[in-house]
CSV table of N, CA and C in Angstrom, one decimal:
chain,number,residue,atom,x,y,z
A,509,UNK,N,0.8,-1.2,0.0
A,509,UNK,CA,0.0,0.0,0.0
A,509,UNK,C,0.9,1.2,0.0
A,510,UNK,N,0.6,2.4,-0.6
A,510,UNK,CA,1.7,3.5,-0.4
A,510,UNK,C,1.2,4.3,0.2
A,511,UNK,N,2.2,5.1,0.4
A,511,UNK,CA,1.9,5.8,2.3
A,511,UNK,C,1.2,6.8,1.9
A,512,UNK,N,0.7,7.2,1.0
A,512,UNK,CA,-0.3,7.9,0.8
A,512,UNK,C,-1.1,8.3,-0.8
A,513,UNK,N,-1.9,8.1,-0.8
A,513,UNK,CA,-2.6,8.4,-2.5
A,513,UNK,C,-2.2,9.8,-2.9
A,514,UNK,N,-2.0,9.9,-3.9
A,514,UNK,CA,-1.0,10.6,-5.2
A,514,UNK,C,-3.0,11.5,-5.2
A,515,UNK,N,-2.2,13.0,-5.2
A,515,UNK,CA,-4.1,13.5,-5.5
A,515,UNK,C,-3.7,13.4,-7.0
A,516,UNK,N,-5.2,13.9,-8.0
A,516,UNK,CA,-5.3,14.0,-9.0
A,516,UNK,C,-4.1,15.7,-10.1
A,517,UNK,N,-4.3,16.1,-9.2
A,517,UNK,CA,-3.8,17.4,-9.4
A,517,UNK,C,-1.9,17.0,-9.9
A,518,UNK,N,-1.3,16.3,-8.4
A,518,UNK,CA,-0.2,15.6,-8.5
A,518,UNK,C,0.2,14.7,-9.5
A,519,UNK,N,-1.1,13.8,-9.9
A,519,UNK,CA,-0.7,12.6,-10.9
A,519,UNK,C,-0.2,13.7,-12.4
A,520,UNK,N,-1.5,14.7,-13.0
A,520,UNK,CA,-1.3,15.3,-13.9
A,520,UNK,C,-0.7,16.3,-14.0
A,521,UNK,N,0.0,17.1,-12.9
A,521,UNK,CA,1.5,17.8,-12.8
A,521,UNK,C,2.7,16.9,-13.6
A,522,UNK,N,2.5,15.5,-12.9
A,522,UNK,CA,3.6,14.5,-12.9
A,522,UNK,C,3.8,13.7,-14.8
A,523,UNK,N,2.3,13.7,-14.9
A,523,UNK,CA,2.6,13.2,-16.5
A,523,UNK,C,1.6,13.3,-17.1
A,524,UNK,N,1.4,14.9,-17.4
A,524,UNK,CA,0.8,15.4,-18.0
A,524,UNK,C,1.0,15.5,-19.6
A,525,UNK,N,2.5,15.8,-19.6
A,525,UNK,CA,2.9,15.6,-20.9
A,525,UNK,C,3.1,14.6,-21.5
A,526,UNK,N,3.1,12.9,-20.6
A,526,UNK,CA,2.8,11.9,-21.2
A,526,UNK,C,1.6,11.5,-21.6
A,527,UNK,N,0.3,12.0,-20.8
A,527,UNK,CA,-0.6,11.5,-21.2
A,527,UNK,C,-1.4,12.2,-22.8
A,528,UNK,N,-0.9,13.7,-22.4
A,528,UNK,CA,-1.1,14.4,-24.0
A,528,UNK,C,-0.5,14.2,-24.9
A,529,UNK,N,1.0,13.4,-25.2
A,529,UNK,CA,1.2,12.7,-26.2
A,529,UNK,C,0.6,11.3,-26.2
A,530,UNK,N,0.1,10.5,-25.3
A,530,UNK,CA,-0.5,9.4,-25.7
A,530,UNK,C,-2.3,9.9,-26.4
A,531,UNK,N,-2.9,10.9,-25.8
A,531,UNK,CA,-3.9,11.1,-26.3
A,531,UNK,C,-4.2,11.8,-28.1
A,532,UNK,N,-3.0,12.5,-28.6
A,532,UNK,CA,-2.2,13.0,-30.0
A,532,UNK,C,-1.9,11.4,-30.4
A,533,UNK,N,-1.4,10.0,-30.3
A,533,UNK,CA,-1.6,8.9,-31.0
A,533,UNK,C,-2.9,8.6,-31.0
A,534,UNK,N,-4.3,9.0,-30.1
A,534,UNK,CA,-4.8,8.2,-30.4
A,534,UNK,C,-6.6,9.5,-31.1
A,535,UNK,N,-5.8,10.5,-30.8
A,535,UNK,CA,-7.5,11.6,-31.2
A,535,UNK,C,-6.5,12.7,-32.3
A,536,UNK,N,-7.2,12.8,-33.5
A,536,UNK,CA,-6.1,14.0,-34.5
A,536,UNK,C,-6.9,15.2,-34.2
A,537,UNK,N,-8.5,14.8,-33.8
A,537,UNK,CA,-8.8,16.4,-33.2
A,537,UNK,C,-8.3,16.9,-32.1
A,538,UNK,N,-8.0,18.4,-32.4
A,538,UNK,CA,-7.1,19.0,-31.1
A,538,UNK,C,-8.6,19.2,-30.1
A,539,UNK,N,-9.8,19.5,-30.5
A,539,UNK,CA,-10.8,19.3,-29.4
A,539,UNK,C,-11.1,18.6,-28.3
A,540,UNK,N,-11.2,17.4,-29.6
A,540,UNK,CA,-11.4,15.8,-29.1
A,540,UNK,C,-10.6,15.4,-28.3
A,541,UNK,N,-9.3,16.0,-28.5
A,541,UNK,CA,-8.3,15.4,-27.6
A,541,UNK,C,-8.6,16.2,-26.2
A,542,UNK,N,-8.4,17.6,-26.2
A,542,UNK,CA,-8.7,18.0,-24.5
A,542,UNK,C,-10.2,17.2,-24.0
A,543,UNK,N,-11.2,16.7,-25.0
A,543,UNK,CA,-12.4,16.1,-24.3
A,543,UNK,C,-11.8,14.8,-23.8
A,544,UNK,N,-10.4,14.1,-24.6
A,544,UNK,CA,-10.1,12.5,-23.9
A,544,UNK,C,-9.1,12.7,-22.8
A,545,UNK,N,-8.5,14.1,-22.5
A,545,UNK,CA,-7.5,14.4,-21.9
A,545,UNK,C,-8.4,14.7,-20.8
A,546,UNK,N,-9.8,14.9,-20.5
A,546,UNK,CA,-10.9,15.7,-19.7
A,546,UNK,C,-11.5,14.0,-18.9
A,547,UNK,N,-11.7,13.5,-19.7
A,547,UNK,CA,-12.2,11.8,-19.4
A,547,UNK,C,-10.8,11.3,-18.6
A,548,UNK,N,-9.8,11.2,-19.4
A,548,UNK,CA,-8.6,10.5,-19.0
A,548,UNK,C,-8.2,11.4,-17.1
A,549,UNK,N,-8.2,12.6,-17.2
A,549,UNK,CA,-8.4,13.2,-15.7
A,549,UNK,C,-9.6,12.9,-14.4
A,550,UNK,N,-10.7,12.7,-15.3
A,550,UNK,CA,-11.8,12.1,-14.5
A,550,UNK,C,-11.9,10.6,-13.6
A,551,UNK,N,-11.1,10.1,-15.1
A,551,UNK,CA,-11.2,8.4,-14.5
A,551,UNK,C,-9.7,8.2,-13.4
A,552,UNK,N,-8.8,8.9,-13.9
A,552,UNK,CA,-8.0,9.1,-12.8
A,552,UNK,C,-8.4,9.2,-11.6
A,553,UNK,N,-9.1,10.7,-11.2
A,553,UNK,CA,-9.5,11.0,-10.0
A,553,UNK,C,-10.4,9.6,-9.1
A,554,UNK,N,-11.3,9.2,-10.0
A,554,UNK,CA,-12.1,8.4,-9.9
A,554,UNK,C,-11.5,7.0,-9.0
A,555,UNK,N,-10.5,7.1,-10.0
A,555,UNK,CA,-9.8,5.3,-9.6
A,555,UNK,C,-8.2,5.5,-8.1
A,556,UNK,N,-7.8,6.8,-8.5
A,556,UNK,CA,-6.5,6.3,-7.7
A,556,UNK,C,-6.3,6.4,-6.5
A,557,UNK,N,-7.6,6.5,-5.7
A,557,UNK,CA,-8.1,5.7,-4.2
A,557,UNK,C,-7.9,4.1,-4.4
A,558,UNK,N,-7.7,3.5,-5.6
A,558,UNK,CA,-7.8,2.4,-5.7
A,558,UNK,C,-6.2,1.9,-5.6
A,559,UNK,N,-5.3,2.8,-6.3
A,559,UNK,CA,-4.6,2.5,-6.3
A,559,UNK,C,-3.5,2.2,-5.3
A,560,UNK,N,-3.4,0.3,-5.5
A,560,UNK,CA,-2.6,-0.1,-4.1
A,560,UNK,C,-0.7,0.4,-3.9
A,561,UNK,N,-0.8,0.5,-4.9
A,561,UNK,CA,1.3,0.5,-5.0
A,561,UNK,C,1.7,-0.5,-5.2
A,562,UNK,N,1.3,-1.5,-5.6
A,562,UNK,CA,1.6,-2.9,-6.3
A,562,UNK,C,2.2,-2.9,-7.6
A,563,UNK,N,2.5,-1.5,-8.2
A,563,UNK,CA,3.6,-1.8,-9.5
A,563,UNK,C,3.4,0.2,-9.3
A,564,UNK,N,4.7,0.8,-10.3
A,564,UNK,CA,4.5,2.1,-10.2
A,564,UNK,C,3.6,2.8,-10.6
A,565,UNK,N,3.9,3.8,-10.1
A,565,UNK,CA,2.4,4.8,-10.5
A,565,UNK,C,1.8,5.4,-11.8
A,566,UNK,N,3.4,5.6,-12.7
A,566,UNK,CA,3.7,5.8,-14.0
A,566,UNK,C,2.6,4.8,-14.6
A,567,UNK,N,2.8,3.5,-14.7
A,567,UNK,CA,1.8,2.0,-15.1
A,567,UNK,C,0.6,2.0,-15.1
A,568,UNK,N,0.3,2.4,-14.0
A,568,UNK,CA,-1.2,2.8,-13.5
A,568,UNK,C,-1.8,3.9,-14.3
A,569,UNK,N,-0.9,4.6,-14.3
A,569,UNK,CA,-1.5,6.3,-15.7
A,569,UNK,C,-1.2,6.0,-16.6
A,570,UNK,N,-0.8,5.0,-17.0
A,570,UNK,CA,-0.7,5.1,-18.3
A,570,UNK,C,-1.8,3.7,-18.7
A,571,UNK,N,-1.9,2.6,-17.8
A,571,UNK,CA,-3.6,1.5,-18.1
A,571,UNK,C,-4.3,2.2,-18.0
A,572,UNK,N,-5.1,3.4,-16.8
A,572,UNK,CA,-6.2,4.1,-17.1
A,572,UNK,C,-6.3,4.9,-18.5
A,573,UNK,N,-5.2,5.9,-18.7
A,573,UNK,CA,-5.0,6.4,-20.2
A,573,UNK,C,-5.2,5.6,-21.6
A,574,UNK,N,-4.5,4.7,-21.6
A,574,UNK,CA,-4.7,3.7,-22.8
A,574,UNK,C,-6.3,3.0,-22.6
A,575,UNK,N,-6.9,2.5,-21.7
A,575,UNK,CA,-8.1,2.6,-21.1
A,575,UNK,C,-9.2,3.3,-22.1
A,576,UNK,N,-9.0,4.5,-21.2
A,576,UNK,CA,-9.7,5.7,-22.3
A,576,UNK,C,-10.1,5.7,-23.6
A,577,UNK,N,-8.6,5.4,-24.1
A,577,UNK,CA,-8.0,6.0,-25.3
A,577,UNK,C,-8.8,4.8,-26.3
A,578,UNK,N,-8.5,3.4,-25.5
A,578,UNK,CA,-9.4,2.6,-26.2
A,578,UNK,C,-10.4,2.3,-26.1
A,579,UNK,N,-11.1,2.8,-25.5
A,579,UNK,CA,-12.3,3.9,-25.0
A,579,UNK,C,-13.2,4.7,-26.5
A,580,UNK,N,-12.5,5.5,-26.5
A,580,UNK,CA,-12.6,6.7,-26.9
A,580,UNK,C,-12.7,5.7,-28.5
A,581,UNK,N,-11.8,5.4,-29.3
A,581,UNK,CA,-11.3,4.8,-30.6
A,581,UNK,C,-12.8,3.8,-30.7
A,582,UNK,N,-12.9,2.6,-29.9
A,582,UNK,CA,-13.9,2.3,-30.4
A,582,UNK,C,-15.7,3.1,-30.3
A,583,UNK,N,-15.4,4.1,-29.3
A,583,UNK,CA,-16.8,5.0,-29.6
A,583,UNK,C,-16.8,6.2,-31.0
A,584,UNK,N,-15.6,6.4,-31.3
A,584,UNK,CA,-15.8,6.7,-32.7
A,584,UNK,C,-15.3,6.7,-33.7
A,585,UNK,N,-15.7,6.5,-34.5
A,585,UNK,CA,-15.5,6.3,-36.4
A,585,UNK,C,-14.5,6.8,-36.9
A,586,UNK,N,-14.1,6.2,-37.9
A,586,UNK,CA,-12.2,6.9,-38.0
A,586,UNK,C,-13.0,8.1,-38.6
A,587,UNK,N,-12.1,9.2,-38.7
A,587,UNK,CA,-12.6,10.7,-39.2
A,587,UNK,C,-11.9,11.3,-40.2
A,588,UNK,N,-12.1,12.2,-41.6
A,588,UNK,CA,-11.0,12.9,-41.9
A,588,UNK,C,-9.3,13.3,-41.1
A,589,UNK,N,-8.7,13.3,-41.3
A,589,UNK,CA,-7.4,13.8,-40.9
A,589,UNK,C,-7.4,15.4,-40.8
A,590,UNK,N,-7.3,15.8,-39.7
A,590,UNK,CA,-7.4,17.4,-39.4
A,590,UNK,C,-5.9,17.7,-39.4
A,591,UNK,N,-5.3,18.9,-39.6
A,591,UNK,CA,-4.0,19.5,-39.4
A,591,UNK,C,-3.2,18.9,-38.0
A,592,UNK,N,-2.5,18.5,-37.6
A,592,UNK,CA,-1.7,17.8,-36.6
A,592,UNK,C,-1.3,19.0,-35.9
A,593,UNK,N,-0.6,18.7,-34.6
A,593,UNK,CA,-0.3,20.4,-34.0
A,593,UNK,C,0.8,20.6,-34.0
A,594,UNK,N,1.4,22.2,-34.7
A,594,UNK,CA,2.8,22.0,-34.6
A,594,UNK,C,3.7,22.6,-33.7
A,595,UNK,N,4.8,21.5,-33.4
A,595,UNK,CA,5.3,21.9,-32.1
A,595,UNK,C,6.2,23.6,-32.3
A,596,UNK,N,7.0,24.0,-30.9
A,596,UNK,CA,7.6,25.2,-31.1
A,596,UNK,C,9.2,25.2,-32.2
A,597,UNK,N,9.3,26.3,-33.0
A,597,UNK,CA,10.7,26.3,-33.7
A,597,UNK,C,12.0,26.0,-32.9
A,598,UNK,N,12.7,24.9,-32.9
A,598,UNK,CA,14.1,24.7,-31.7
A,598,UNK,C,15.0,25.5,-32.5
A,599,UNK,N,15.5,26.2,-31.8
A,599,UNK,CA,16.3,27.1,-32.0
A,599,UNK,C,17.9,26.8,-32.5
A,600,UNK,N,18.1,25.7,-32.0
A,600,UNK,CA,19.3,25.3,-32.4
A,600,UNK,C,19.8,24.5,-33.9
A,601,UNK,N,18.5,24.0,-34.5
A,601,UNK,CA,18.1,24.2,-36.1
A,601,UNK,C,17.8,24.6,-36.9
A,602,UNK,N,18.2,24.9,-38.2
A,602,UNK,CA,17.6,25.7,-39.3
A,602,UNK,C,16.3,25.3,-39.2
A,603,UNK,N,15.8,26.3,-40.3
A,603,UNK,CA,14.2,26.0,-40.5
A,603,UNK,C,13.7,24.9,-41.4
A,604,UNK,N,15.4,24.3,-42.4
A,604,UNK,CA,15.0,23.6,-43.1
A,604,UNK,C,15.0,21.6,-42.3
A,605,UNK,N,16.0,22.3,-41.4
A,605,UNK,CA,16.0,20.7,-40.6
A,605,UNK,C,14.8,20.7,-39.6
A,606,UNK,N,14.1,21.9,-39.1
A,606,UNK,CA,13.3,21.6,-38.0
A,606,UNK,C,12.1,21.4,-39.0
A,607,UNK,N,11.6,21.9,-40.5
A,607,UNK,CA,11.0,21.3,-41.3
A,607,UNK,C,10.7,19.7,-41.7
A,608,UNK,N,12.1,19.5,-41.7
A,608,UNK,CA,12.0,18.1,-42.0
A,608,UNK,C,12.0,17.0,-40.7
A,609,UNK,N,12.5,17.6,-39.6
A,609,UNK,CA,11.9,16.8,-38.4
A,609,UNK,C,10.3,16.5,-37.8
A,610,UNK,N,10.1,17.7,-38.2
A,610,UNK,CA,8.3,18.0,-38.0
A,610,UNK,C,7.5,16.8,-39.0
A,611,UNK,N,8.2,17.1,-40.0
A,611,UNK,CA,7.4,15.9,-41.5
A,611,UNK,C,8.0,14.4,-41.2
A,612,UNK,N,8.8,14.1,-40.2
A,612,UNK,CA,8.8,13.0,-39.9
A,612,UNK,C,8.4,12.8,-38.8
A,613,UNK,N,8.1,13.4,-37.8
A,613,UNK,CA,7.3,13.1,-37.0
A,613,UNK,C,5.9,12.6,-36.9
A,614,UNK,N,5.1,13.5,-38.0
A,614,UNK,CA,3.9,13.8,-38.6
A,614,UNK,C,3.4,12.1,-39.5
A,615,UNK,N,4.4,12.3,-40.1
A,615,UNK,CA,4.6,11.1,-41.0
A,615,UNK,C,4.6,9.5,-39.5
A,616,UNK,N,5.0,9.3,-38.8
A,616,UNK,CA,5.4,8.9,-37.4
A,616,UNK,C,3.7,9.0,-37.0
A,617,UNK,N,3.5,9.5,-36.2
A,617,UNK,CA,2.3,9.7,-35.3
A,617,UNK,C,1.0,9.4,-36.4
A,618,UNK,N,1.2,9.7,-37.8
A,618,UNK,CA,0.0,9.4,-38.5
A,618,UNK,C,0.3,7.3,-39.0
A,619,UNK,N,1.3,7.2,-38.8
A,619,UNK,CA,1.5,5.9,-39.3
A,619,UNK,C,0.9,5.2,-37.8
A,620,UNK,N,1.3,5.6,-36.5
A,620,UNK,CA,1.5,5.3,-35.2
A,620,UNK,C,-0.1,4.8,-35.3
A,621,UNK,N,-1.1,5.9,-35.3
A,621,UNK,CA,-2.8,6.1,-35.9
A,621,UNK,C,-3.3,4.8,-36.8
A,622,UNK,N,-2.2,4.8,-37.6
A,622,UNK,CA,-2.9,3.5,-38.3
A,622,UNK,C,-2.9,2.3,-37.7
A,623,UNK,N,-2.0,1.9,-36.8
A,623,UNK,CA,-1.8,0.6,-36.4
A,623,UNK,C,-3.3,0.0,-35.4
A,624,UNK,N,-3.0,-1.2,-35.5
A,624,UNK,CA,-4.1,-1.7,-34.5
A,624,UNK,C,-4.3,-1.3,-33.1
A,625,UNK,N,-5.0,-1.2,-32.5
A,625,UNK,CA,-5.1,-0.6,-31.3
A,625,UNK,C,-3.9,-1.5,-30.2
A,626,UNK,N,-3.7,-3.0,-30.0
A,626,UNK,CA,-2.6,-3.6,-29.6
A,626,UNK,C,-2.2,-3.3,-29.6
A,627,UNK,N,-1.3,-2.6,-31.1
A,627,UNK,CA,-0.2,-2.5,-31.2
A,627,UNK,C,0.8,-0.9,-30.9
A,628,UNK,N,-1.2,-0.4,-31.4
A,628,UNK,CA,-0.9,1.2,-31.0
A,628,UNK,C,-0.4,1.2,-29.5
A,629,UNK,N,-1.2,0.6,-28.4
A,629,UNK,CA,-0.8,0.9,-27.2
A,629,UNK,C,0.6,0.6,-26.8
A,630,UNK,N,1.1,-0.8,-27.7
A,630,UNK,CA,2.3,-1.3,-26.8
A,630,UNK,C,3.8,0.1,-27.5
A,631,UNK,N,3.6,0.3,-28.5
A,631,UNK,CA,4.0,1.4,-29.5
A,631,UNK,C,4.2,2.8,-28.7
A,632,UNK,N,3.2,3.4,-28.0
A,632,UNK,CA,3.0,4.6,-27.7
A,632,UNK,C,3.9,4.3,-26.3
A,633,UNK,N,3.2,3.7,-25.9
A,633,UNK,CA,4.2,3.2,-24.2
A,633,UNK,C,5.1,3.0,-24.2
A,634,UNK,N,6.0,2.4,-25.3
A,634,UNK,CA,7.6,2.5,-25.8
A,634,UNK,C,8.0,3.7,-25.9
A,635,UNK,N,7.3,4.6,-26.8
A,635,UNK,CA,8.1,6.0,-27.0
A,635,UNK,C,7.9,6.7,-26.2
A,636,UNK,N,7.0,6.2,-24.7
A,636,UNK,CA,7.4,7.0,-23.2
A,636,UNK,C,8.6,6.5,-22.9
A,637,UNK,N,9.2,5.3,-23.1
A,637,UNK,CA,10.2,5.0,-22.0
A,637,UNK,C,10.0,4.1,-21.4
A,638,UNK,N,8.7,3.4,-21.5
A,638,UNK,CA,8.2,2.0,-20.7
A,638,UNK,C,9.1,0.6,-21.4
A,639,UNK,N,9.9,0.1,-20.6
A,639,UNK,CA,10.6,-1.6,-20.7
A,639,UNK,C,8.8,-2.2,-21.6
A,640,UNK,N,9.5,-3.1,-22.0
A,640,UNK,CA,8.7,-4.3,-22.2
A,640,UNK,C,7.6,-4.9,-20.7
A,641,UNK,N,8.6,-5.2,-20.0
A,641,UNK,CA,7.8,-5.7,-18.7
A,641,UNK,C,7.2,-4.6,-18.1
A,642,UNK,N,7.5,-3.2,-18.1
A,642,UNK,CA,6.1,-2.1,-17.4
A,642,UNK,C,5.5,-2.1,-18.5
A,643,UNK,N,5.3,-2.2,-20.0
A,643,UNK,CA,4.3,-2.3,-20.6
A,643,UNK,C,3.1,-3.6,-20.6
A,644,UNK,N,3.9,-4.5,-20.4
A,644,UNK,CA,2.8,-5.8,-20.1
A,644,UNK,C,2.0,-5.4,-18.9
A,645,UNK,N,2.8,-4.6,-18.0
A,645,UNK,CA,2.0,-4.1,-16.5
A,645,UNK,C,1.1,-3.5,-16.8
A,646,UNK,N,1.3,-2.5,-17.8
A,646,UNK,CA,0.5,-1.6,-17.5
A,646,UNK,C,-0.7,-2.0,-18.4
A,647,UNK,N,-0.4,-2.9,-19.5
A,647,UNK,CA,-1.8,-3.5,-19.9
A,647,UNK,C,-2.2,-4.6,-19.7
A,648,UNK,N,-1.7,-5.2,-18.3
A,648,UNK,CA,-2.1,-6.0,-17.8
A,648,UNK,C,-1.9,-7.1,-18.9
A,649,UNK,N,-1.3,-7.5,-19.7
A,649,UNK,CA,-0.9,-8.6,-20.7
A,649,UNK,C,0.5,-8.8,-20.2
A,650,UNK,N,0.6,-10.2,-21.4
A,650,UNK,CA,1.6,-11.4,-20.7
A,650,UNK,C,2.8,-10.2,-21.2
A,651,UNK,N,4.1,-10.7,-20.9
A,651,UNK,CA,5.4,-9.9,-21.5
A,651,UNK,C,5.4,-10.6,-22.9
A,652,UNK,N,5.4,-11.9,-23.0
A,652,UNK,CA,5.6,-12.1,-24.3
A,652,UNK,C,4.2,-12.1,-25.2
A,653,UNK,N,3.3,-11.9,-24.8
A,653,UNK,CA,1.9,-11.0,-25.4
A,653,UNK,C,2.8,-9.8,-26.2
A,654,UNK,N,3.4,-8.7,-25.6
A,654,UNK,CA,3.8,-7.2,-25.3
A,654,UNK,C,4.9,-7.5,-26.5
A,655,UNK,N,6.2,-8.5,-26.0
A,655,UNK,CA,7.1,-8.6,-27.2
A,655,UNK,C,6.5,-8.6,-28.3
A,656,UNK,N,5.4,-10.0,-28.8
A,656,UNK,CA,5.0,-10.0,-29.7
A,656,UNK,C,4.0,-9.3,-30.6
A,657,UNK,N,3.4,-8.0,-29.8
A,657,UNK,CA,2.4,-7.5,-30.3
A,657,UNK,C,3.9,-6.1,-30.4
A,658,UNK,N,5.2,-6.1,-30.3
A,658,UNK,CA,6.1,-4.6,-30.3
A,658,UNK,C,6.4,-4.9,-31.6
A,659,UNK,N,6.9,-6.5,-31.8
A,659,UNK,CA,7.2,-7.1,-33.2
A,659,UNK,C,6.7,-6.7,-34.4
A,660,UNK,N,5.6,-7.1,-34.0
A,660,UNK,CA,4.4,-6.7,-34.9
A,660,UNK,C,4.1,-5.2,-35.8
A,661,UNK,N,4.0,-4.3,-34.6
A,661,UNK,CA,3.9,-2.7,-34.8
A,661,UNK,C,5.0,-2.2,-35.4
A,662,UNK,N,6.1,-3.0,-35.2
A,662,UNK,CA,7.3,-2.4,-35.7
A,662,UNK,C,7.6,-2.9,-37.4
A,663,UNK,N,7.3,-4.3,-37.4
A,663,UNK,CA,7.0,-4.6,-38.9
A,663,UNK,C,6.1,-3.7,-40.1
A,664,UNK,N,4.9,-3.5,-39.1
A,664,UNK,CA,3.8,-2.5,-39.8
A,664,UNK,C,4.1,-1.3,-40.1
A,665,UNK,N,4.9,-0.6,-39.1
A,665,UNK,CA,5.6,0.7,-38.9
A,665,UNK,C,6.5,0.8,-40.4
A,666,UNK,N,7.6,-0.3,-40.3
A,666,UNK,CA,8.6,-0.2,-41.3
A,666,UNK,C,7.4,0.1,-42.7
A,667,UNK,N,6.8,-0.9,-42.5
A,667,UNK,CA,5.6,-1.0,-44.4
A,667,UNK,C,4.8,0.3,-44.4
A,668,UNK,N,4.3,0.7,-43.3
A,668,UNK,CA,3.8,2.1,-43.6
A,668,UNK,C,4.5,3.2,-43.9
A,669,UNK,N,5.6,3.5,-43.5
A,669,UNK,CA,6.5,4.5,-43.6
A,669,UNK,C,6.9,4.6,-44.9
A,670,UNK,N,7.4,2.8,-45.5
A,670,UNK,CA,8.1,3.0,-46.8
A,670,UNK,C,7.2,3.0,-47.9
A,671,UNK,N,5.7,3.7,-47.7
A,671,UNK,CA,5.0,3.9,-48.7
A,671,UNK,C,5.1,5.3,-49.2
C-alpha cells in the first residue's frame, strides 16, 4: 500500500505531458483530444483511491489512459485527418532541418494512428520510456503477449513508412 494516494492534481502535474502525447496517438482532433485528456483526468480522480502501489504509478496512468483512449477509438468512427499540431521552432536548427523533423514526425504519429489498437498501445508506451515488462503491466498482458504484439507494430511501422 503506499503511504499515501497521489491526489489528481499531482498525478497530472507529474505526466501530464505523457498522457497528451499518448492522447495526440490516439484523437487527431485538437478538441477531441482535450475532451479524452478531460475523461482521462476524471477516470484518474475516480480510480486512484484504488490505487494499491503494487507496480509504479507511472503503469497505473498510463492503463487508465490507454483505457480511455481505447475507449474513446472504439466509440468513434475513424474521421477525416485534421491538421496535426505543430510543435515550437528549436532554436538550435535551421528551419529547413526543424521542417523536415516536424514531417517526420507527422509522418510517425500518422503511421503510429494507423496501427491496431494492440499495437498502438504497446507502441505509444515504448516511445514513453516504458521496458517491455512495465508495458505488459500496464496493460495487464503477458510480456511475451507485449514482445510479440512490439514485433508486430514495428513490422507495420517499417511497411507504412516505406510507402
Amino acid at each position: 500500500m503506499p503511504d499515501s494516494t497521489p491526489t489528481v492534481e499531482d498525478v497530472l502535474g507529474e505526466f501530464g505531458p505523457m498522457l497528451s502525447r499518448t492522447v495526440a496517438t490516439y484523437e487527431h482532433d485538437r478538441a477531441l483530444q482535450q475532451d479524452l485528456l478531460q475523461e482521462i483526468s476524471i477516470a484518474l480522480w475516480r480510480s486512484l483511491a484504488r490505487w494499491r502501489g503494487d507496480g509504479p504509478l507511472k503503469g497505473y496512468v498510463a492503463r487508465i489512459a490507454h483505457n480511455c483512449c481505447a475507449d474513446h477509438v472504439a466509440r468513434h468512427a475513424p474521421r477525416a485527418e485534421t491538421e496535426l499540431a505543430d510543435s515550437l521552432v528549436d532554436p538550435e536548427h535551421s528551419p529547413v532541418e526543424h521542417a523536415q523533423t516536424q514531417q517526420s514526425r507527422r509522418t510517425l504519429l500518422e503511421c503510429v494512428r494507423l496501427l491496431p489498437l494492440g499495437q498502438r498501445q504497446v507502441v505509444v508506451l515504448s516511445l514513453e520510456g516504458f521496458s517491455l515488462v512495465e508495458i505488459a503491466h500496464a496493460l495487464m498482458i503477458e510480456q511475451d503477449a507485449t514482445a510479440q504484439r512490439m514485433s508486430r507494430a514495428r513490422r507495420t511501422l517499417r511497411e507504412l513508412m516505406s510507402k
